[in-house]
Coordinates of C-alpha atoms in Angstrom, one line a residue:
Chain A
X1305 CA -122.7 57.4 -23.0
X1306 CA -122.7 56.5 -26.7
X1307 CA -125.3 53.7 -27.0
X1308 CA -124.6 53.1 -30.6
X1309 CA -121.6 50.9 -29.7
X1310 CA -121.7 47.7 -31.7
X1311 CA -121.0 44.7 -29.5
X1312 CA -119.2 41.8 -31.3
X1313 CA -121.0 38.5 -31.6
X1314 CA -118.9 37.1 -28.7
X1315 CA -120.5 39.5 -26.3
X1316 CA -123.8 37.7 -26.6
X1317 CA -122.1 34.3 -26.4
X1318 CA -122.5 33.1 -22.8
X1319 CA -119.2 31.1 -22.6
X1320 CA -117.3 34.2 -23.6
X1321 CA -117.5 35.2 -19.9
X1322 CA -115.9 32.0 -18.7
X1323 CA -112.1 31.6 -19.1
X1324 CA -111.7 28.7 -21.6
X1325 CA -109.7 25.7 -20.6
X1326 CA -108.7 24.8 -24.2
X1327 CA -105.5 26.8 -24.9
X1328 CA -106.2 27.6 -28.5
X1329 CA -109.8 28.6 -27.7
X1330 CA -108.5 30.7 -24.8
X1331 CA -106.1 32.5 -27.1
X1332 CA -109.0 33.4 -29.4
X1333 CA -111.1 34.5 -26.5
X1334 CA -108.4 36.7 -25.0
X1335 CA -107.7 38.3 -28.4
X1336 CA -111.4 39.1 -28.7
X1337 CA -111.6 40.5 -25.2
X1338 CA -108.6 42.8 -25.8
X1339 CA -110.1 44.0 -29.0
X1340 CA -113.4 44.7 -27.3
X1341 CA -111.9 46.6 -24.3
X1342 CA -110.0 48.9 -26.7
X1343 CA -112.9 49.7 -28.9
X1344 CA -115.2 50.2 -26.0
X1345 CA -112.8 52.6 -24.3
X1346 CA -112.1 54.4 -27.5
X1347 CA -115.8 55.0 -28.3
X1348 CA -116.6 56.0 -24.7
X1349 CA -113.5 58.2 -24.6
X1350 CA -112.4 56.4 -21.5
X1351 CA -108.7 56.7 -20.9
X1352 CA -108.5 55.3 -17.4
X1353 CA -110.5 53.0 -15.2
X1354 CA -110.4 51.3 -11.9
X1355 CA -110.7 47.5 -11.6
X1356 CA -113.9 48.0 -9.5
X1357 CA -115.4 50.2 -12.2
X1358 CA -114.4 47.6 -14.8
X1359 CA -116.2 44.8 -12.9
X1360 CA -119.5 46.7 -13.0
X1361 CA -119.2 48.2 -16.4
X1362 CA -121.3 46.8 -19.2
X1363 CA -118.0 46.0 -20.8
X1364 CA -117.4 43.0 -18.5
X1365 CA -120.9 42.6 -17.2
X1366 CA -123.6 41.7 -19.6
X1367 CA -126.7 42.1 -17.5
X1368 CA -129.1 41.0 -20.1
X1369 CA -127.2 37.8 -20.7
X1370 CA -126.7 37.3 -17.0
X1371 CA -123.0 36.7 -17.4
X1372 CA -120.0 38.7 -16.1
X1373 CA -116.4 38.1 -16.5
X1374 CA -115.0 37.2 -13.0
X1375 CA -112.4 39.6 -11.6
X1376 CA -109.5 37.0 -11.9
X1377 CA -110.3 36.7 -15.6
X1378 CA -110.5 40.5 -16.0
X1379 CA -107.0 40.7 -14.5
X1380 CA -105.8 38.2 -17.1
X1381 CA -107.3 40.3 -19.9
X1382 CA -105.8 43.5 -18.5
X1383 CA -102.4 41.7 -18.3
X1384 CA -102.7 40.8 -21.9
X1385 CA -103.3 44.4 -22.8
X1386 CA -100.4 45.5 -20.7
X1387 CA -98.1 43.1 -22.5
X1388 CA -99.3 44.5 -25.8
X1389 CA -98.5 48.0 -24.7
X1390 CA -102.1 49.3 -24.5
X1391 CA -102.4 49.4 -20.8
X1392 CA -100.4 50.9 -17.9
X1393 CA -101.0 50.4 -14.2
X1394 CA -101.4 53.7 -12.4
X1395 CA -100.6 52.4 -8.9
X1396 CA -98.6 49.6 -7.3
X1397 CA -101.7 47.8 -6.0
X1398 CA -103.0 47.5 -9.6
X1399 CA -106.3 49.0 -8.7
X1400 CA -106.5 51.5 -11.5
X1401 CA -105.1 51.7 -15.0
X1402 CA -104.5 53.8 -18.1
X1403 CA -106.0 52.3 -21.2
X1404 CA -104.7 53.5 -24.6
X1405 CA -106.5 52.2 -27.7
X1406 CA -103.4 53.3 -29.6
X1407 CA -100.0 52.6 -28.2
X1408 CA -98.0 55.6 -27.0
X1409 CA -95.4 55.0 -29.8
X1410 CA -98.2 55.1 -32.4
X1411 CA -99.5 58.4 -31.0
X1412 CA -96.0 59.8 -31.0
X1413 CA -95.5 58.9 -34.6
X1414 CA -98.8 60.6 -35.6
X1415 CA -97.9 63.8 -33.6
X1416 CA -94.4 63.9 -35.1
X1417 CA -95.8 63.5 -38.6
X1418 CA -98.0 66.5 -38.1
X1419 CA -95.2 68.5 -36.7
X1420 CA -93.0 67.7 -39.7
X1421 CA -95.8 68.1 -42.3
X1422 CA -96.6 71.6 -41.0
X1423 CA -93.0 72.5 -40.9
X1424 CA -93.0 73.1 -37.2
X1425 CA -89.8 71.3 -36.2
X1426 CA -87.9 73.3 -33.6
X1427 CA -91.1 74.8 -32.3
X1428 CA -92.4 74.7 -28.8
X1429 CA -95.9 73.8 -27.8
X1430 CA -97.8 73.6 -24.6
X1431 CA -99.4 70.3 -24.0
X1432 CA -102.8 72.0 -24.2
X1433 CA -102.0 73.5 -27.6
X1434 CA -101.3 70.1 -29.0
X1435 CA -104.5 68.5 -28.0
X1436 CA -106.9 71.4 -27.9
X1437 CA -105.4 74.0 -30.2
X1438 CA -107.2 75.2 -33.4
X1439 CA -104.3 74.0 -35.5
X1440 CA -104.8 70.4 -34.5
X1441 CA -108.6 70.2 -34.9
X1442 CA -108.4 67.9 -37.8
X1443 CA -105.8 65.7 -36.3
X1444 CA -106.6 62.3 -34.7
X1445 CA -104.7 63.2 -31.6
X1446 CA -106.9 66.2 -31.0
X1447 CA -108.7 65.8 -27.7
X1448 CA -106.2 63.2 -26.5
X1449 CA -106.1 62.8 -22.7
X1450 CA -103.0 64.2 -21.0
X1451 CA -101.7 61.0 -19.5
X1452 CA -101.6 59.3 -22.9
X1453 CA -100.2 62.4 -24.6
X1454 CA -97.4 62.5 -22.1
X1455 CA -96.4 58.9 -22.8
X1456 CA -96.5 59.5 -26.5
X1457 CA -94.1 62.5 -26.1
X1458 CA -91.9 60.4 -23.8
X1459 CA -91.7 57.8 -26.6
X1460 CA -90.6 60.5 -29.0
X1461 CA -88.2 61.8 -26.4
X1462 CA -86.6 58.3 -26.3
X1463 CA -86.0 58.7 -30.1
X1464 CA -84.6 62.1 -29.6
X1465 CA -87.4 63.6 -31.7
X1466 CA -88.7 65.7 -28.8
X1467 CA -88.0 67.1 -25.4
X1468 CA -90.5 67.6 -22.7
X1469 CA -89.9 71.0 -21.0
X1470 CA -91.5 73.2 -18.4
X1471 CA -93.3 76.3 -19.7
X1472 CA -94.9 79.2 -17.9
X1473 CA -97.8 77.4 -16.2
X1474 CA -97.2 73.8 -16.9
X1475 CA -95.5 71.5 -19.3
X1476 CA -94.7 71.8 -23.0
X1477 CA -92.7 70.1 -25.6
X1478 CA -90.0 71.0 -28.1
X1479 CA -89.8 69.1 -31.4
X1480 CA -86.6 68.5 -33.2
Chain B
X164 CA -163.3 -50.8 -51.5
X165 CA -162.7 -48.0 -53.9
X166 CA -161.1 -44.9 -52.1
X167 CA -160.5 -41.7 -54.0
X168 CA -157.4 -39.6 -53.9
X169 CA -155.2 -42.3 -52.6
X170 CA -153.1 -44.7 -54.6
X171 CA -150.3 -44.3 -57.2
X172 CA -152.7 -43.0 -59.7
X173 CA -154.0 -40.3 -57.5
X174 CA -150.5 -39.2 -56.5
X175 CA -149.4 -39.1 -60.1
X176 CA -152.5 -37.0 -61.0
X177 CA -151.6 -34.7 -58.1
X178 CA -148.1 -34.3 -59.3
X179 CA -149.2 -33.5 -62.8
X180 CA -151.6 -30.9 -61.4
X181 CA -148.9 -29.3 -59.4
X182 CA -146.6 -29.3 -62.3
X183 CA -149.2 -27.6 -64.4
X184 CA -149.8 -25.0 -61.7
X185 CA -146.1 -24.4 -61.4
X186 CA -145.8 -24.0 -65.1
X187 CA -148.8 -21.7 -65.1
X188 CA -147.1 -19.8 -62.2
X189 CA -143.9 -19.4 -64.2
X190 CA -145.8 -18.3 -67.2
X191 CA -147.6 -15.8 -65.0
X192 CA -144.4 -14.6 -63.5
X193 CA -142.7 -14.2 -66.9
X194 CA -145.8 -12.4 -68.1
X195 CA -145.7 -10.0 -65.2
X196 CA -142.1 -9.5 -65.6
X197 CA -142.5 -8.7 -69.3
X198 CA -145.3 -6.4 -68.5
X199 CA -143.4 -4.6 -65.8
X200 CA -140.4 -4.3 -68.0
X201 CA -142.5 -2.7 -70.6
X202 CA -144.0 -0.4 -68.1
X203 CA -140.7 0.7 -66.8
X204 CA -139.4 1.4 -70.3
X205 CA -142.5 3.5 -71.0
X206 CA -142.0 5.2 -67.7
X207 CA -138.4 5.9 -68.5
X208 CA -139.3 7.3 -71.9
X209 CA -141.9 9.5 -70.4
X210 CA -139.5 10.6 -67.8
X211 CA -137.0 11.5 -70.4
X212 CA -139.6 13.4 -72.3
X213 CA -140.7 15.1 -69.2
X214 CA -137.2 16.0 -68.3
X215 CA -136.4 17.6 -71.6
X216 CA -139.7 19.5 -71.7
X217 CA -139.2 20.9 -68.2
X218 CA -135.4 21.3 -68.3
X219 CA -135.6 25.0 -67.4
X220 CA -138.1 24.4 -64.6
X221 CA -135.8 21.8 -63.1
X222 CA -132.9 24.1 -63.1
X223 CA -134.8 27.0 -61.7
X224 CA -137.2 25.5 -59.2
X225 CA -135.9 23.8 -56.1
X226 CA -139.3 22.2 -55.2
X227 CA -139.7 20.9 -58.7
X228 CA -136.2 19.5 -58.5
X229 CA -136.9 17.5 -55.4
X230 CA -140.0 15.9 -56.9
X231 CA -138.1 15.2 -60.1
X232 CA -135.3 13.5 -58.1
X233 CA -137.9 11.5 -56.2
X234 CA -139.3 10.3 -59.5
X235 CA -136.0 9.3 -60.7
X236 CA -135.2 7.4 -57.5
X237 CA -138.4 5.4 -58.0
X238 CA -137.2 3.9 -61.2
X239 CA -133.6 3.6 -59.9
X240 CA -132.1 6.5 -61.9
X241 CA -129.6 8.8 -60.3
X242 CA -129.3 12.0 -62.3
X243 CA -126.2 12.8 -60.5
X244 CA -124.5 9.5 -60.9
X245 CA -121.8 10.6 -63.2
X246 CA -120.4 13.7 -64.8
X247 CA -121.0 12.4 -68.2
X248 CA -124.0 10.5 -69.4
X249 CA -127.5 11.1 -70.6
X250 CA -128.9 12.9 -67.6
X251 CA -126.2 15.3 -66.7
X252 CA -125.7 16.2 -70.3
X253 CA -129.3 16.7 -71.0
X254 CA -130.1 18.6 -67.9
X255 CA -126.8 19.9 -66.8
X256 CA -128.0 19.0 -63.3
X257 CA -124.6 17.5 -62.5
X258 CA -122.9 20.8 -63.2
X259 CA -125.4 22.5 -61.0
X260 CA -124.5 20.3 -58.0
X261 CA -120.9 20.4 -58.8
X262 CA -120.9 24.1 -58.7
X263 CA -123.0 24.1 -55.5
X264 CA -120.4 21.7 -53.9
X265 CA -117.7 24.2 -54.7
X266 CA -119.7 27.0 -53.1
X267 CA -120.3 24.9 -50.0
X268 CA -116.6 24.2 -49.6
X269 CA -115.9 27.9 -50.0
X270 CA -118.3 28.9 -47.2
X271 CA -117.0 26.2 -44.9
X272 CA -113.4 27.2 -45.4
X273 CA -114.3 30.9 -44.8
X274 CA -116.0 30.2 -41.5
X275 CA -113.7 27.4 -40.3
X276 CA -111.7 29.7 -38.1
X277 CA -114.8 30.7 -36.2
X278 CA -116.7 27.4 -35.8
X279 CA -114.0 24.8 -36.1
X280 CA -115.4 23.3 -39.3
X281 CA -118.9 22.6 -37.9
X282 CA -121.9 24.5 -39.3
X283 CA -125.6 24.1 -39.2
X284 CA -127.5 23.4 -42.4
X285 CA -129.4 26.6 -41.8
X286 CA -126.4 28.8 -41.6
X287 CA -124.8 27.1 -44.5
X288 CA -128.0 27.7 -46.5
X289 CA -128.0 31.4 -45.5
X290 CA -124.4 31.9 -46.5
X291 CA -124.7 30.1 -49.8
X292 CA -127.7 32.2 -50.7
X293 CA -125.8 35.3 -49.8
X294 CA -122.9 34.3 -52.0
X295 CA -125.1 33.5 -55.0
X296 CA -126.7 36.9 -55.2
X297 CA -130.1 38.0 -56.4
X298 CA -130.1 36.6 -59.9
X299 CA -128.7 33.2 -59.4
X300 CA -130.8 30.0 -59.3
X301 CA -132.6 29.4 -56.1
X302 CA -131.1 26.7 -53.9
X303 CA -132.9 24.6 -51.2
X304 CA -131.6 22.8 -48.2
X305 CA -132.4 19.6 -50.0
X306 CA -130.0 20.7 -52.8
X307 CA -127.3 21.3 -50.2
X308 CA -127.7 17.9 -48.7
X309 CA -127.4 16.3 -52.2
X310 CA -124.4 18.3 -53.1
X311 CA -122.7 17.4 -49.8
X312 CA -123.5 13.7 -50.3
X313 CA -121.7 14.0 -53.6
X314 CA -118.8 15.7 -51.9
X315 CA -118.7 12.9 -49.4
X316 CA -118.4 10.4 -52.2
X317 CA -115.3 12.2 -53.4
X318 CA -113.7 11.7 -50.0
X319 CA -113.4 15.4 -49.1
X320 CA -114.0 14.8 -45.4
X321 CA -117.5 16.1 -45.4
X322 CA -119.9 14.6 -43.0
X323 CA -123.6 15.1 -42.2
X324 CA -124.6 14.8 -38.6
X325 CA -128.3 14.8 -37.6
X326 CA -128.8 16.8 -34.4
X327 CA -131.9 18.2 -32.8
X328 CA -134.2 18.0 -35.8
X329 CA -131.7 19.6 -38.2
X330 CA -128.2 18.7 -39.5
X331 CA -124.7 19.7 -38.7
X332 CA -122.3 19.8 -41.6
X333 CA -118.7 18.9 -40.6
X334 CA -116.2 20.0 -43.1
X335 CA -113.0 19.2 -41.2
X336 CA -112.5 15.5 -40.5
X337 CA -111.9 15.6 -36.8
X338 CA -111.2 12.3 -35.1
X339 CA -114.6 11.4 -33.7
X340 CA -114.3 8.2 -31.8
X341 CA -117.0 5.6 -32.7
X342 CA -116.7 3.7 -29.5
X343 CA -119.8 4.6 -27.7
X344 CA -118.6 4.1 -24.2
X345 CA -115.6 6.2 -24.9
X346 CA -117.9 8.8 -26.5
X347 CA -120.1 8.8 -23.5
X348 CA -117.2 9.4 -21.1
X349 CA -115.2 11.8 -23.1
X350 CA -117.7 13.7 -25.1
X351 CA -117.4 17.0 -23.3
X352 CA -113.6 16.8 -23.1
X353 CA -113.5 16.0 -26.7
X354 CA -115.6 18.8 -27.9
X355 CA -113.6 21.2 -25.8
X356 CA -110.3 19.8 -27.0
X357 CA -111.2 20.0 -30.6
X358 CA -112.2 23.6 -30.1
X359 CA -115.7 22.8 -31.2
X360 CA -117.3 23.8 -27.9
X361 CA -116.9 26.5 -25.3
X362 CA -117.3 26.0 -21.6
X363 CA -119.9 28.1 -19.7
X364 CA -119.6 28.0 -15.9
X365 CA -122.2 30.6 -15.2
X366 CA -125.3 28.7 -16.3
X367 CA -127.6 27.5 -13.5
X368 CA -126.9 23.9 -12.5
X369 CA -124.1 21.9 -14.2
X370 CA -121.4 23.2 -16.6
X371 CA -122.8 23.9 -20.0
X372 CA -121.2 23.5 -23.4
X373 CA -121.9 25.8 -26.3
X374 CA -121.1 25.1 -30.0
X375 CA -120.3 28.3 -31.8
X376 CA -121.5 26.5 -34.9
X377 CA -125.0 26.5 -33.5
X378 CA -124.8 30.0 -32.3
X379 CA -126.3 32.4 -34.8
X380 CA -128.6 35.4 -34.5
X381 CA -131.5 33.3 -35.5
X382 CA -131.3 31.0 -32.6
X383 CA -128.8 30.0 -30.0
X384 CA -128.6 26.5 -28.8
X385 CA -127.3 25.5 -25.5
X386 CA -126.5 21.9 -24.8
X387 CA -125.9 19.9 -21.7
X388 CA -123.2 17.3 -21.5
X389 CA -126.0 14.7 -22.3
X390 CA -126.9 16.4 -25.5
X391 CA -123.3 17.0 -26.4
X392 CA -122.9 13.2 -26.5
X393 CA -125.9 12.9 -28.7
X394 CA -124.5 15.4 -31.1
X395 CA -121.6 13.1 -32.0
X396 CA -122.2 10.4 -34.7

């Protein structure tokens, strides 16, 4: 666990863990929570979580301060993230979710830019090659988790810039 | 029988004596006044000499500045009274406070989105010093208060609120109700409504209110509803 994560000032502000009644204040509060969740997950390379995990995670539970965001409020924060396109529920009962610090469309754009730049349109890649191949070592999407990658490619597919196909032992993608 | 002190003659004598004393009193008062006047003039002259001799010191040294201001106050001189005039021209002290006022406004504007226009004197001081850099003239909290008082006089909406041994500087004129009973009843609601306070339901006991303005890394202050009421003017 990377302990060098820099908490924002709100994290040490006790009322940050109480959903604010004032509408304007609440807006600021939720924006700060969304931002915190995304940077936390990004640094800890966490792409999915269960709600139970979230409740006990230092993210929503500041032990030193003796404050934790109650689960109903956590749900509100998660819903905000979903509306913004950074979160996707993985099950109907909303017990676990995918968290994407960059939206799938944004990842798709980065990947497609790399493909074009390196003149590899009309090439086929396995999913593994894209995220773990030597050629992409310097790219931001190197090491991206499969679930997010898939959604990024689906976004590209919507734009007719790619097609997800089946290859020998799994899935791959063709870029146009 | 010959009684002393009584009789028309005695009364007249008494009156004369009183008149003489009164006259003497007037003379004495006039004398004193003349003397005092002379002393004040001398004092003023000395002060002017002092000021011109120590002009640099006054500009550079905040402590010196306080003492100088106090001296001026003693003889009823306000070095900051007007932009023009002897004092500000000779010392440029007026400019100093004018510039400081502008800096204060800049800091308050920059932090308004975070603290709703309410800031402690300490944090304001910190931020102003930060903005001035290493080589600028040193600035004290006393300087800040004086500059803010000048800003107040200009009707900029600045307000100085004494709270818990220090001061809160309000730069956004929020509608703070002066009716004390209303204040007592609605203080918490008001602070929340104005976005000046955040609600904390996880503190032991009753609900607590926190002012982001008082929340810095140096110290964090938590206030109960009681104290929230006291924090309003």
